[in-house]
CSV table of C-alpha atoms in Angstrom, one decimal:
chain,number,residue,atom,x,y,z
B,22,MET,CA,19.8,-8.5,-10.7
B,23,LYS,CA,17.0,-11.0,-11.3
B,24,GLU,CA,14.3,-10.5,-13.9
B,25,TYR,CA,10.9,-12.1,-13.4
B,26,ILE,CA,8.4,-12.2,-16.2
B,27,CYS,CA,4.7,-12.3,-15.8
B,28,MET,CA,3.4,-15.3,-17.9
B,29,VAL,CA,0.0,-13.6,-18.2
B,30,CYS,CA,0.9,-10.2,-19.7
B,31,GLY,CA,4.7,-10.2,-20.2
B,32,TYR,CA,5.6,-7.5,-17.6
B,33,VAL,CA,9.2,-7.8,-16.5
B,34,HIS,CA,10.1,-7.0,-12.9
B,35,GLU,CA,13.7,-6.6,-11.8
B,36,THR,CA,14.8,-7.2,-8.3
B,37,ASP,CA,17.9,-8.1,-6.3
B,38,GLY,CA,16.1,-10.9,-4.4
B,39,GLU,CA,13.0,-13.0,-4.5
B,40,LEU,CA,9.5,-11.8,-5.1
B,41,PRO,CA,7.5,-11.2,-1.9
B,42,ASP,CA,4.6,-13.7,-1.3
B,43,ASP,CA,2.0,-10.9,-1.7
B,44,PHE,CA,3.6,-9.5,-5.0
B,45,LYS,CA,1.1,-8.6,-7.7
B,46,CYS,CA,1.8,-7.6,-11.3
B,47,PRO,CA,1.3,-3.9,-11.7
B,48,LEU,CA,-0.2,-4.3,-15.2
B,49,CYS,CA,-2.6,-7.2,-14.9
B,50,GLY,CA,-2.8,-8.0,-11.2
B,51,ALA,CA,-1.6,-11.6,-11.4
B,52,GLY,CA,0.0,-13.0,-8.3
B,53,LYS,CA,3.5,-14.1,-7.6
B,54,ASP,CA,2.9,-17.6,-8.9
B,55,ALA,CA,2.3,-16.2,-12.4
B,56,PHE,CA,5.9,-15.0,-12.5
B,57,ARG,CA,8.9,-17.0,-13.7
B,58,LEU,CA,12.6,-16.2,-13.9
B,59,LYS,CA,13.2,-14.8,-17.4
B,60,ASP,CA,16.5,-16.7,-17.8
B,61,LEU,CA,14.9,-20.0,-16.9
B,62,CYS,CA,12.1,-19.3,-19.4
B,63,ARG,CA,14.6,-18.8,-22.2
B,64,GLU,CA,16.4,-22.0,-21.3
B,65,ALA,CA,13.2,-24.0,-21.3
B,66,GLY,CA,12.2,-22.6,-24.7
B,67,PHE,CA,9.1,-20.5,-23.5
B,68,MET,CA,8.1,-17.8,-25.9
B,69,LEU,CA,8.9,-14.4,-24.4
B,70,PRO,CA,7.2,-11.1,-25.4
B,71,GLN,CA,8.8,-9.4,-28.3
B,72,SER,CA,8.3,-6.0,-26.6
B,73,GLU,CA,8.9,-6.4,-22.9
B,74,ASN,CA,6.7,-4.6,-20.4
B,75,THR,CA,3.9,-4.1,-23.0
B,76,GLY,CA,2.2,-7.5,-22.8
B,77,SER,CA,2.4,-8.0,-26.5
B,78,PHE,CA,3.6,-11.4,-27.8
């Protein structure tokens, strides 16, 4: 299972595959290009939301 995190609001989307090209964040409406793989964000040192799915940092 892959976890993608919205870099705009912090929403985490779980999926078995890739995000579809027309994917939009259900919380803020950001497009697919605003999402990053959560594991890669951790490895790169990006700050992740303290409370996932709430958008609070």
